[in-house]
Coordinates of C-alpha atoms in Angstrom, one line a residue:
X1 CA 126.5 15.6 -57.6
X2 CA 125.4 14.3 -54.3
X3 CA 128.2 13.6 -51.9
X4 CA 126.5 13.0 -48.8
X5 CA 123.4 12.1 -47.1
X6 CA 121.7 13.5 -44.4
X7 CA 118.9 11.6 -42.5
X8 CA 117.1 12.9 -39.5
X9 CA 119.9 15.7 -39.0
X10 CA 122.2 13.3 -39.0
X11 CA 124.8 13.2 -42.2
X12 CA 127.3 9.9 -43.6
X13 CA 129.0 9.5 -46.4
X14 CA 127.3 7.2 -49.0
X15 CA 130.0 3.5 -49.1
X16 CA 130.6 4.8 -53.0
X17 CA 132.4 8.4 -51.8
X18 CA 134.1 6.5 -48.9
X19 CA 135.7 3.8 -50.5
X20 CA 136.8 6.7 -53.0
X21 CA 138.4 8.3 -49.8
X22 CA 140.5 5.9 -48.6
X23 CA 143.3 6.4 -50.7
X24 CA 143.3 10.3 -49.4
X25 CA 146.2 10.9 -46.6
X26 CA 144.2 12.3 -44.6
X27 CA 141.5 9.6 -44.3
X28 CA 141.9 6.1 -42.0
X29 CA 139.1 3.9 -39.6
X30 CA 139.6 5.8 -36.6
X31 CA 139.3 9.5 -38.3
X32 CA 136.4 8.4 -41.1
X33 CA 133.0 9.5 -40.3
X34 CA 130.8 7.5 -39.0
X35 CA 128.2 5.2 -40.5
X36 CA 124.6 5.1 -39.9
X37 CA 124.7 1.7 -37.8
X38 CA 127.4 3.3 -35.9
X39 CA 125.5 5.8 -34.6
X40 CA 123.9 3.7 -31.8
X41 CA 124.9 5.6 -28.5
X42 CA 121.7 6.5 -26.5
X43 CA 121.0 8.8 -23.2
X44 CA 122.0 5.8 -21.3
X45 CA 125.3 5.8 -22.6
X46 CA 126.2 9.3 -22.3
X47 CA 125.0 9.3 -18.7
X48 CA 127.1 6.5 -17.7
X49 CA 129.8 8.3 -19.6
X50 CA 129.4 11.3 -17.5
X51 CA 128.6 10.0 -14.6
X52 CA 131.8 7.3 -14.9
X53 CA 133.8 10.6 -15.6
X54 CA 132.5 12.9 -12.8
X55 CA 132.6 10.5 -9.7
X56 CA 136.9 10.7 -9.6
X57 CA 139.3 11.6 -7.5
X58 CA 140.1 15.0 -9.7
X59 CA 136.4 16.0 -9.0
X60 CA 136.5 15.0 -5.5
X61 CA 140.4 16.9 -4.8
X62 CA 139.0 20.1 -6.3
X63 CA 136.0 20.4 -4.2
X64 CA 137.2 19.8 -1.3
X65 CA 140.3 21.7 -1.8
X66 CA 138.1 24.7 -2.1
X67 CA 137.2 23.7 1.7
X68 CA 141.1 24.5 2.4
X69 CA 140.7 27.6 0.4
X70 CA 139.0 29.2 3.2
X71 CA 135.5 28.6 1.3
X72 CA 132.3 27.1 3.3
X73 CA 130.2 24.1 2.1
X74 CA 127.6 26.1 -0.1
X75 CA 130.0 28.9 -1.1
X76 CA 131.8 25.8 -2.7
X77 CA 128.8 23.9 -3.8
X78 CA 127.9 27.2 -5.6
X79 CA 131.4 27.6 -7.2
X80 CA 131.5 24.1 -8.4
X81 CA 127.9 24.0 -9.5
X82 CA 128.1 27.5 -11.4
X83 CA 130.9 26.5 -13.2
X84 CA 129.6 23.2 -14.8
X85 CA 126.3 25.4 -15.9
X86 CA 128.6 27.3 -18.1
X87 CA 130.9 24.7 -19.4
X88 CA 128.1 22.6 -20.4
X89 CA 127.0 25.3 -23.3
X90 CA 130.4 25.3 -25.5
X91 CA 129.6 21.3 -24.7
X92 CA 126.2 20.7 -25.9
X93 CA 126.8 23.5 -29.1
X94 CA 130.0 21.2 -29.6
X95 CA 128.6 18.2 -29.4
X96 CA 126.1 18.9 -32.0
X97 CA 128.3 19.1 -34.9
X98 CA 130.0 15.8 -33.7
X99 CA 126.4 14.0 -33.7
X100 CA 125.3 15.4 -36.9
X101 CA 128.2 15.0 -38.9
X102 CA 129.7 12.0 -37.2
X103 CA 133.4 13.1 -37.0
X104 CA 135.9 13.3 -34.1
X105 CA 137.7 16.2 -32.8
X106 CA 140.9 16.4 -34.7
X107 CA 138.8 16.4 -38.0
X108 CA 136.4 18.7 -36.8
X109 CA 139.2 21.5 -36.1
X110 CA 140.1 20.6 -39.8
X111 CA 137.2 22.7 -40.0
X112 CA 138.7 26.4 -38.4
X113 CA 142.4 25.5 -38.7
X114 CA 142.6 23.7 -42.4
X115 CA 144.4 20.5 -42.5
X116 CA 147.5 20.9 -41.0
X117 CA 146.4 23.8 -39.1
X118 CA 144.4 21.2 -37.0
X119 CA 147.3 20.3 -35.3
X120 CA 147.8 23.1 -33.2
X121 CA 144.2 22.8 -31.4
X122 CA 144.2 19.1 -31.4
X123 CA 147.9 19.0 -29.7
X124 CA 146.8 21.9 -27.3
X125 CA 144.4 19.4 -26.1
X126 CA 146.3 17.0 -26.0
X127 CA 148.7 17.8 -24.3
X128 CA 146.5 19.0 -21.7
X129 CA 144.6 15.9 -21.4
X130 CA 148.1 13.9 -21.5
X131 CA 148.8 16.0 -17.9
X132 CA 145.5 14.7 -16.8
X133 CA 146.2 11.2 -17.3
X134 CA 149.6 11.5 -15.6
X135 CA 147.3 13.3 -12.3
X136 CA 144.8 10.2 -12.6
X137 CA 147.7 7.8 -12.9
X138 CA 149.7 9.3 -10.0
X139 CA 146.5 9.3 -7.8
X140 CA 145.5 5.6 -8.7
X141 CA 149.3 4.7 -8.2
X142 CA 149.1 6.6 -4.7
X143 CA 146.5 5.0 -3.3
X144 CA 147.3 1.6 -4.4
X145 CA 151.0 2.3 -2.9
X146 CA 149.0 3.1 0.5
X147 CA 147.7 -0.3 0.4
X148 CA 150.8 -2.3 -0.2
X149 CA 152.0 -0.4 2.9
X150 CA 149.5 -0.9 5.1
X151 CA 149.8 -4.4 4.3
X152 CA 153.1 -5.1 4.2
X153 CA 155.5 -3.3 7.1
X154 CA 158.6 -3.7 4.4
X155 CA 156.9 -2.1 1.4
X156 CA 157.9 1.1 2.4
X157 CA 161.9 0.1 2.9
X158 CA 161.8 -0.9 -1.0
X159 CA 163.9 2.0 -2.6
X160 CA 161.7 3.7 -5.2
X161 CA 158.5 2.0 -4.5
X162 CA 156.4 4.5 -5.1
X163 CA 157.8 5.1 -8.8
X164 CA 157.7 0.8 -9.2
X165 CA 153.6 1.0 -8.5
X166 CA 153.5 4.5 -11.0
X167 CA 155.0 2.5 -13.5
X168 CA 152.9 -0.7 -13.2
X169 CA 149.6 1.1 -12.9
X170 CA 150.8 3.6 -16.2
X171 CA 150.8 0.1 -18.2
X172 CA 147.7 -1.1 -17.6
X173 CA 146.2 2.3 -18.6
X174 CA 148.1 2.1 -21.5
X175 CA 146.6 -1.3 -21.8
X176 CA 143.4 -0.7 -21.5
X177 CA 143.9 2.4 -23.9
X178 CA 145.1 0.2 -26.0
X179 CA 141.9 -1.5 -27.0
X180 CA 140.4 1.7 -28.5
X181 CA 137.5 4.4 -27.9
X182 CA 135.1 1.9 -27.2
X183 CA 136.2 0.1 -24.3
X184 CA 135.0 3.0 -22.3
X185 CA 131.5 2.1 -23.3
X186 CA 131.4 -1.4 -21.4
X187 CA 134.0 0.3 -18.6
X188 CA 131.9 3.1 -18.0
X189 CA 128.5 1.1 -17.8
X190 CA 130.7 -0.8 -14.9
X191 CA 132.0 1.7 -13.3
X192 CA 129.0 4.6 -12.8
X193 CA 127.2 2.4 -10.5
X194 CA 129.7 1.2 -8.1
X195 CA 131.5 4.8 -7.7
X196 CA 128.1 6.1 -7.1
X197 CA 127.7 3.6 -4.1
X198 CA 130.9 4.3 -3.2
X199 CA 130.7 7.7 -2.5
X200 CA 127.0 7.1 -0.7
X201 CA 129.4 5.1 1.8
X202 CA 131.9 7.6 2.1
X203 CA 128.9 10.5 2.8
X204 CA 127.1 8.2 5.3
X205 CA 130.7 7.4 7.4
X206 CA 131.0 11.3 7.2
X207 CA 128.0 11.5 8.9
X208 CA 127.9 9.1 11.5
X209 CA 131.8 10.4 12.2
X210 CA 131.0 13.7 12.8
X211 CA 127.8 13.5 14.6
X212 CA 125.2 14.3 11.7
X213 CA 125.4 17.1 9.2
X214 CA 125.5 19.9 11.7
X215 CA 129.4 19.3 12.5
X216 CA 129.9 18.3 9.3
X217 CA 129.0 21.6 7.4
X218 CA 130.1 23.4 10.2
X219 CA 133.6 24.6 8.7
X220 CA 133.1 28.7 8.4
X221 CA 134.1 30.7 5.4
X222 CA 137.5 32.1 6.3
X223 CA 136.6 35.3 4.0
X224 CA 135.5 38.2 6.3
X225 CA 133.9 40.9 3.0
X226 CA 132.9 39.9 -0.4
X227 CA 135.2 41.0 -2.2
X228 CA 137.9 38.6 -0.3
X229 CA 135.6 35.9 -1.0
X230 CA 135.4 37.3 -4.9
X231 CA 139.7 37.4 -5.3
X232 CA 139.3 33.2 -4.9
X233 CA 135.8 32.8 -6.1
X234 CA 136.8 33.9 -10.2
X235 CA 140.2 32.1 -10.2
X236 CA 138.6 28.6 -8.7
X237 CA 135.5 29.4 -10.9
X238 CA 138.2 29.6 -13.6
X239 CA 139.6 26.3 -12.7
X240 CA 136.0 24.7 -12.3
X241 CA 135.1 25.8 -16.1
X242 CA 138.3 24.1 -17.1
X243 CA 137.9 21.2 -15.1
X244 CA 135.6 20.2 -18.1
X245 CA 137.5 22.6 -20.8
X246 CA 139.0 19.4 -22.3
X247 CA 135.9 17.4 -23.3
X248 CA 134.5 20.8 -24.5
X249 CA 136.3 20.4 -27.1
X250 CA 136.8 16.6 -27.7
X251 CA 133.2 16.0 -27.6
X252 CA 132.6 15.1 -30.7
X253 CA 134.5 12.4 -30.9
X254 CA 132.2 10.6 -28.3
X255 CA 128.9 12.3 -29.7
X256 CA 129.7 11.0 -33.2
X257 CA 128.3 7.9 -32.1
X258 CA 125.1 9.6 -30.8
X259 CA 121.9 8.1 -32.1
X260 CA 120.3 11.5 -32.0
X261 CA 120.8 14.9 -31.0
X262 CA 117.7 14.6 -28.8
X263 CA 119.6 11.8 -26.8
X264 CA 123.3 13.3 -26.4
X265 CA 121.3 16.8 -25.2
X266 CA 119.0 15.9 -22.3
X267 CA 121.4 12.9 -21.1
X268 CA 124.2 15.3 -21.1
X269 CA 122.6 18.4 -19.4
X270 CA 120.9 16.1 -16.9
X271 CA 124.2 14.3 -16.0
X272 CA 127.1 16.3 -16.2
X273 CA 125.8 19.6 -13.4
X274 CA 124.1 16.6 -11.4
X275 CA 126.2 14.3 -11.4
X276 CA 129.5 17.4 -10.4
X277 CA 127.3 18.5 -7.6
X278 CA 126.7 15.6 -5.7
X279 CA 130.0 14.0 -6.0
X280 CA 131.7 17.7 -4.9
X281 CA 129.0 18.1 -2.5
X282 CA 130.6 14.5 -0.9
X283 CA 134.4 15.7 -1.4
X284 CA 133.4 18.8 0.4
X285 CA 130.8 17.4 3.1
X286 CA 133.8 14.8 4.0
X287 CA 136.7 17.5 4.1
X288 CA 134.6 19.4 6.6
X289 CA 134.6 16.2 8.8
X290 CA 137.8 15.5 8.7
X291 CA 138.5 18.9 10.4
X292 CA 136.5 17.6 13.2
X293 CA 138.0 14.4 13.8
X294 CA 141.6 15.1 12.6
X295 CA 141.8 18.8 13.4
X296 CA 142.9 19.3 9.8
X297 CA 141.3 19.5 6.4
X298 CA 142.6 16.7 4.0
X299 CA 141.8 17.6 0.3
X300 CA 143.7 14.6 -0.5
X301 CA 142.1 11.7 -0.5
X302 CA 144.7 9.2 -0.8
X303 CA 146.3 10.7 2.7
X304 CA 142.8 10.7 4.1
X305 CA 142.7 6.8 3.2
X306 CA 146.0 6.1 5.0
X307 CA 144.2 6.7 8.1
X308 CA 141.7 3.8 8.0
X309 CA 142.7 0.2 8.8
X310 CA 143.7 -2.5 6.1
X311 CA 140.4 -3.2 4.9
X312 CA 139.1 -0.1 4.1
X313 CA 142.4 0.9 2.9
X314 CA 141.8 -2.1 0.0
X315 CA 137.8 -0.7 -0.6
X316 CA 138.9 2.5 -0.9
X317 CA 141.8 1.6 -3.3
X318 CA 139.8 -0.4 -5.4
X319 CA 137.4 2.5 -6.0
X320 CA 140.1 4.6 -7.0
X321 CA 141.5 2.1 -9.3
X322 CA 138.3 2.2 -11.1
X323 CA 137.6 5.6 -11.2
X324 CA 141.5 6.3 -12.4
X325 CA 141.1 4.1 -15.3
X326 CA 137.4 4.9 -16.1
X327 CA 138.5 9.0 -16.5
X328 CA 141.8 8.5 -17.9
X329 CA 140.3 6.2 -21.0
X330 CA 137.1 8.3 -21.4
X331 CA 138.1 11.5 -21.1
X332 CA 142.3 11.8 -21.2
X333 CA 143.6 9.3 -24.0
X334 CA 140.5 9.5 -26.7
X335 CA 141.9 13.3 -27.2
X336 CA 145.1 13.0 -27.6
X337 CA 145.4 9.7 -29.1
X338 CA 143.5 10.9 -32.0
X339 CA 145.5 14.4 -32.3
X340 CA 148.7 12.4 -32.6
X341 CA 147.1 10.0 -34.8
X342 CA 146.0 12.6 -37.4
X343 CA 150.0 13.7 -37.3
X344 CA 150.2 11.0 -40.1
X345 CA 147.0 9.1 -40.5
X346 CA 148.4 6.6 -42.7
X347 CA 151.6 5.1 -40.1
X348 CA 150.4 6.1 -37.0
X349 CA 147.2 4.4 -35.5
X350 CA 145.2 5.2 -32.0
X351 CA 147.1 2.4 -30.3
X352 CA 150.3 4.1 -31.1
X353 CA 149.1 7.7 -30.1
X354 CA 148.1 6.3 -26.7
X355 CA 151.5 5.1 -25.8
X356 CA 153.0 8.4 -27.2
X357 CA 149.8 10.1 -24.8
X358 CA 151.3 7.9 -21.8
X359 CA 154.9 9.2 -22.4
X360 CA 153.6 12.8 -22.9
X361 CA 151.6 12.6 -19.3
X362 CA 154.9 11.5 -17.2
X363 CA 156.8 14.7 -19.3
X364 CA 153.9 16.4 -17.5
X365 CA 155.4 15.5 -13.9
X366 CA 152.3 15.0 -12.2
X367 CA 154.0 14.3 -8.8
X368 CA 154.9 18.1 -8.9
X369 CA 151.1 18.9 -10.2
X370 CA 149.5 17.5 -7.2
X371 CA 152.1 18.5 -4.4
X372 CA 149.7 20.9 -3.3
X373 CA 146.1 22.6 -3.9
X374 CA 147.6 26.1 -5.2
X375 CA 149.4 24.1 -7.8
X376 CA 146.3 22.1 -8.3
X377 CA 143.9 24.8 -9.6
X378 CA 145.2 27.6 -10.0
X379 CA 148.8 26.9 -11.6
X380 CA 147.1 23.8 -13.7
X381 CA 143.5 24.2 -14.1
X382 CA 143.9 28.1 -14.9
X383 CA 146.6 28.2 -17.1
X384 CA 145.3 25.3 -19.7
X385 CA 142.0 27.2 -19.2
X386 CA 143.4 30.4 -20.7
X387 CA 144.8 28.4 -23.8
X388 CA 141.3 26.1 -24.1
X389 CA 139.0 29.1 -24.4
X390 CA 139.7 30.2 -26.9
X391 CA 139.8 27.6 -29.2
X392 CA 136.7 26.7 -27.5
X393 CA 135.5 30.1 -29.3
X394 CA 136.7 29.6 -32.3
X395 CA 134.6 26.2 -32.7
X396 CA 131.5 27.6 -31.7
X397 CA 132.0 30.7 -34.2
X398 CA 133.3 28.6 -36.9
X399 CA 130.5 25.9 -37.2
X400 CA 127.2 28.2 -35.6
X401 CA 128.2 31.5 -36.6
X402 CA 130.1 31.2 -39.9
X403 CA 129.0 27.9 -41.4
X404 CA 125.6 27.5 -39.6
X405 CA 125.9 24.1 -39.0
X406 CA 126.7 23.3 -43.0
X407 CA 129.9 22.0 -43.9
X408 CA 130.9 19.5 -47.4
X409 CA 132.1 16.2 -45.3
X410 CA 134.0 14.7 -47.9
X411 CA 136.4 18.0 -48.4
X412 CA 137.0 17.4 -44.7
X413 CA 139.1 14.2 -45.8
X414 CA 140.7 16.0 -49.2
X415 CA 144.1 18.1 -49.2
X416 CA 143.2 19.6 -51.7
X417 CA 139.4 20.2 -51.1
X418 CA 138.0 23.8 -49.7
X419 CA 139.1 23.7 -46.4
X420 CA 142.3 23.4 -47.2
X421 CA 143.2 26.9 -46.7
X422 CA 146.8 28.2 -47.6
X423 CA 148.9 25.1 -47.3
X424 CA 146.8 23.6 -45.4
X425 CA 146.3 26.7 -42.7
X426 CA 143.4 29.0 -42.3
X427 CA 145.6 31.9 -40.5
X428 CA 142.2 33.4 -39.9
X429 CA 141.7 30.6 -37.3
X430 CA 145.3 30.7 -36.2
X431 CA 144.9 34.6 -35.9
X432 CA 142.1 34.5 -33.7
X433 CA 144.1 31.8 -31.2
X434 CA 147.0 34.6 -30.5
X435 CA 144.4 37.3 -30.2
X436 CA 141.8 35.3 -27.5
X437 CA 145.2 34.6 -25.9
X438 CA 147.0 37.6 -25.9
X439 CA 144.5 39.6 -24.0
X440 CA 143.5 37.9 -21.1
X441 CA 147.7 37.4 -20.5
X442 CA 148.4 40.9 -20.1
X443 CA 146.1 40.5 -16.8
X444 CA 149.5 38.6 -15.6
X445 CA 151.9 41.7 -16.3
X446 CA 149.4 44.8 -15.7
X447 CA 147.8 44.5 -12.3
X448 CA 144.0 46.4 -13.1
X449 CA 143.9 43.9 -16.3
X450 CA 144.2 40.9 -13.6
X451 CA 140.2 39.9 -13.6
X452 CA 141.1 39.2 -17.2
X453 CA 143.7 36.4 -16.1
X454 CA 141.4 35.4 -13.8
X455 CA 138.4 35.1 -16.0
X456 CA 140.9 33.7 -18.8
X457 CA 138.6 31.1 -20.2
X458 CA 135.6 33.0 -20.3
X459 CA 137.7 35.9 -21.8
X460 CA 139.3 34.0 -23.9
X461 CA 136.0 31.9 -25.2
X462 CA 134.0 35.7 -26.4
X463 CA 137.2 37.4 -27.7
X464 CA 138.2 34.4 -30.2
X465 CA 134.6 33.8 -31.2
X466 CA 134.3 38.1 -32.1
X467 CA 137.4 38.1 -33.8
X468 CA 136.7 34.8 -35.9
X469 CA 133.4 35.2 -36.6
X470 CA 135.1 39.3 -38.0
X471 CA 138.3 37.7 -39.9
X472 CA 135.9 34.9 -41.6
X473 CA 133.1 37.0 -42.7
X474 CA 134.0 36.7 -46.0
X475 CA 135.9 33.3 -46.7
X476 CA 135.1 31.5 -49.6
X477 CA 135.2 28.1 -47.4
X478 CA 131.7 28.8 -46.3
X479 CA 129.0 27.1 -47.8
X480 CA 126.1 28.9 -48.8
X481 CA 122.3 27.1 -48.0
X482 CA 122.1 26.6 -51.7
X483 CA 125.5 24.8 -52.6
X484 CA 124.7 22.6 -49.2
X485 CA 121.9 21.1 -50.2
X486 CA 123.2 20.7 -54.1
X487 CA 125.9 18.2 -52.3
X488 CA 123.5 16.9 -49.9
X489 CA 120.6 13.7 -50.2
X490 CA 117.7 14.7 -47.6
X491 CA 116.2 11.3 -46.4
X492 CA 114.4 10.0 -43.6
X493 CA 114.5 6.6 -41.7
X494 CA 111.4 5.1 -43.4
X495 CA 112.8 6.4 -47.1
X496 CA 116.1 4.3 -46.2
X497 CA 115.9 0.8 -47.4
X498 CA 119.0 -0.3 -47.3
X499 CA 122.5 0.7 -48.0
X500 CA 123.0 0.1 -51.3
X501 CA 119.8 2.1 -52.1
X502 CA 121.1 5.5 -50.2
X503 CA 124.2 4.4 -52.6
X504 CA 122.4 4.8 -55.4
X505 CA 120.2 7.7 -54.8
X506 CA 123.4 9.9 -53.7
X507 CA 125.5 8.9 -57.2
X508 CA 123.1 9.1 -59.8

């Protein structure tokens, strides 16, 4: 019998199985696949997306916090620019089972982990991108505290004020969260263009500050032999590949609305290594200058705004505002909304898992996160790194490697359906976690083994996917060419008259 339907390489479930589905514990609105008129995203969107998500503050704090490293202005454009390169892959081969099969991440890791196994990747990620929205929330809350300060001489004798602004600017997050995965749509299409304006401003005050680009990119690299410069390059190159770790995995859950796999692909590789090197190419260009007209490098961009007058102070603020909300919703609550959702699909809805997401992220003290640049990249950004590589590995092994891109949809939604596992575990998947984990660790305890904990992620990412790809070789999960296309309509656009008529051709 034909359970599914794929058209153009892109596969639904015909109305018939999903309204058969709905009953099924594991199945509600905001975990189903996707339906064909749902997959409407086009380059446009996933540029925006990108682009909305790569001008922040986060982006900006790292690059030029390599400036403060002791790194100079293309040793750090090269960091920064080689690290995107590489995350982008586990991205894009991501991405594509997210397009094609229209389902978001939580469901997807159904796929490695079983059913209840999913948990422990999709609340790994989450809680990672829960810290995230408590940095974005602290930064936004920062700057708008700056304001109110330089506006008003007793702000700053209010006891607690900084916490009263945190608080306020947490809820509307949570607000705007509130609404769902597809706010960040309209939000992103707002925000793209005026952060990009924004940070043409802040480049061409650089450069009339400083005296052109000569003083700006003047800062020399503090590292006096390469293989100084190599003990920060891997960690911060580390921290660069995690940066973007997060949406590695939770990719599908924006791709599922892809049109095509044509348009997530060039719009994705076009705008994500772009899009990270100009914007860090700003963060550092500025932090250079403000070593020549401060006498100090600021990484931190709300302290560098507290130096301007009123005005600018309210610019600049507003920009942040924008660019906190626009990464926290796009990239920060989608994740880990939907991991606690899929806790108990049947009480617990996205709105819910976003507030839960918001209490997670001030658990996550980003205050002490942020209270310097060591803490910043290399006690944050590395350590989630080592934990996200891995599972990033296991993906790509699981649906390229293993399953070759073919998977049954509708067992994805059964407990009782074939990847189900034991219990609802594959240990196989869960085996391969400790193992990709394990190793890069003992860099921590044995000191020649260090490049490992340096190089965690990438580590991490090649030993999971050889030890999966080994413990799987011979699961009965896997679907062989011919059982996937005995489940499986092939259509194409012009064959597809309507609904009911896929209907029909799938049941009969």
């Amino acid at each position: 019998m034909k359970t599914q339907i794929e058209t153009n390489g892109i596969v639904t479930l015909p109305p018939e199985v999903s309204q058969q589905m709905k009953n099924s514990p594991l199945w509600n609105e905001d975990l189903r696949p996707t339906t064909t008129e749902e997959h409407s995203w086009r380059g446009f969107n996933f540029a925006a997306l990108w682009i909305g998500m790569c001008l922040c503050i986060p982006t900006y704090t790292m690059a030029s916090g390599m400036i403060s490293l002791g790194m100079n202005w293309y040793q750090a454009i090269f960091t920064i620019f080689l690290g995107n390169v590489i995350v982008l892959i586990p991205i894009l081969l991501n991405s594509h089972a997210g397009t094609k099969f229209g389902i978001p991440y939580p469901v997807f890791a159904r796929l490695w982990f079983g059913a209840k196994g999913a948990h422990i990747p999709a609340m790994a990620r989450a809680i990672v991108a829960a810290g995230w929205f408590g940095i974005n929330v602290w930064i936004g809350a920062g700057a708008i505290d700056t304001l109110l300060s330089a506006s008003f001489s007793l702000w700053q004798g209010i006891p607690f004020h900084t916490a009263i602004v945190f608080a306020l600017f947490w809820l509307l997050n949570i607000g705007i969260a509130y609404k769902g995965p597809k706010a960040i749509k309209i939000l992103s299409s707002i925000a793209a263009p005026v952060l990009g304006v924004s940070a043409i401003i802040l480049l061409i005050w650089a450069f009339t500050s400083a005296g052109g680009w000569g003083p700006m990119l003047s800062a020399p690299s503090k590292f006096t032999s390469t293989g100084e410069f190599l003990t920060y390059f891997f960690p911060s190159l580390t921290g660069v590949i995690a940066f973007w770790a997060t949406m590695a995995l939770n990719i599908p859950d924006f791709c599922r609305y892809a049109k095509s796999q044509r348009a997530q692909i060039v719009s994705q590789s076009l705008s994500l290594p772009i899009t990270m090197g100009l914007f860090s190419f700003i963060g550092i260009a500025v932090t250079s200058t403000t070593l020549v007209i401060f006498g100090e490098a600021i990484w931190d961009p709300v302290l560098l705004l507290a130096k301007f007058p009123p005005f600018i102070i309210f610019l600049g603020t507003l920009v942040i505002v924008i660019s906190s909300i626009t990464i926290n919703i796009g990239a920060n609550v989608v994740a880990p909304a939907r991991a606690i959702e899929n806790l108990y699909p049947k009480r617990i809805t996205f709105a819910m898992g976003a507030i839960i997401t918001g209490l997670f992220a001030i658990l996550m003290q980003p205050w002490y996160i942020m209270s310097n640049f060591g803490n910043y990249i290399f006690g944050w950004l590395g350590t989630y790194g080592a934990l996200l590589g891995p599972i990033d590995g296991i993906a790509i092994a699981d649906y390229w490697l293993v399953r070759r891109r073919r998977m049954a949809l509708k067992d994805l939604y059964m407990p009782d359906g074939r990847y189900n596992y034991t219990s609802g575990f594959n240990m196989n998947g869960v085996y391969a976690l400790l193992i990709g984990v394990a190793i890069p660790v003992l860099g921590l305890f044995i000191p020649p083994l260090r490049f490992m904990w340096e190089n965690a992620w990438t580590f991490g990412l090649f030993i999971s996917i050889f030890a999966y790809v080994y413990l799987m070789r011979n699961d009965k999960s896997v679907l062989s060419k011919e059982e996937y296309e005995a489940i499986t309509q092939f259509t194409n656009e012009t064959s597809v008259s309507s609904p009911a008529a896929n209907t029909e051709a799938v049941v009969k």
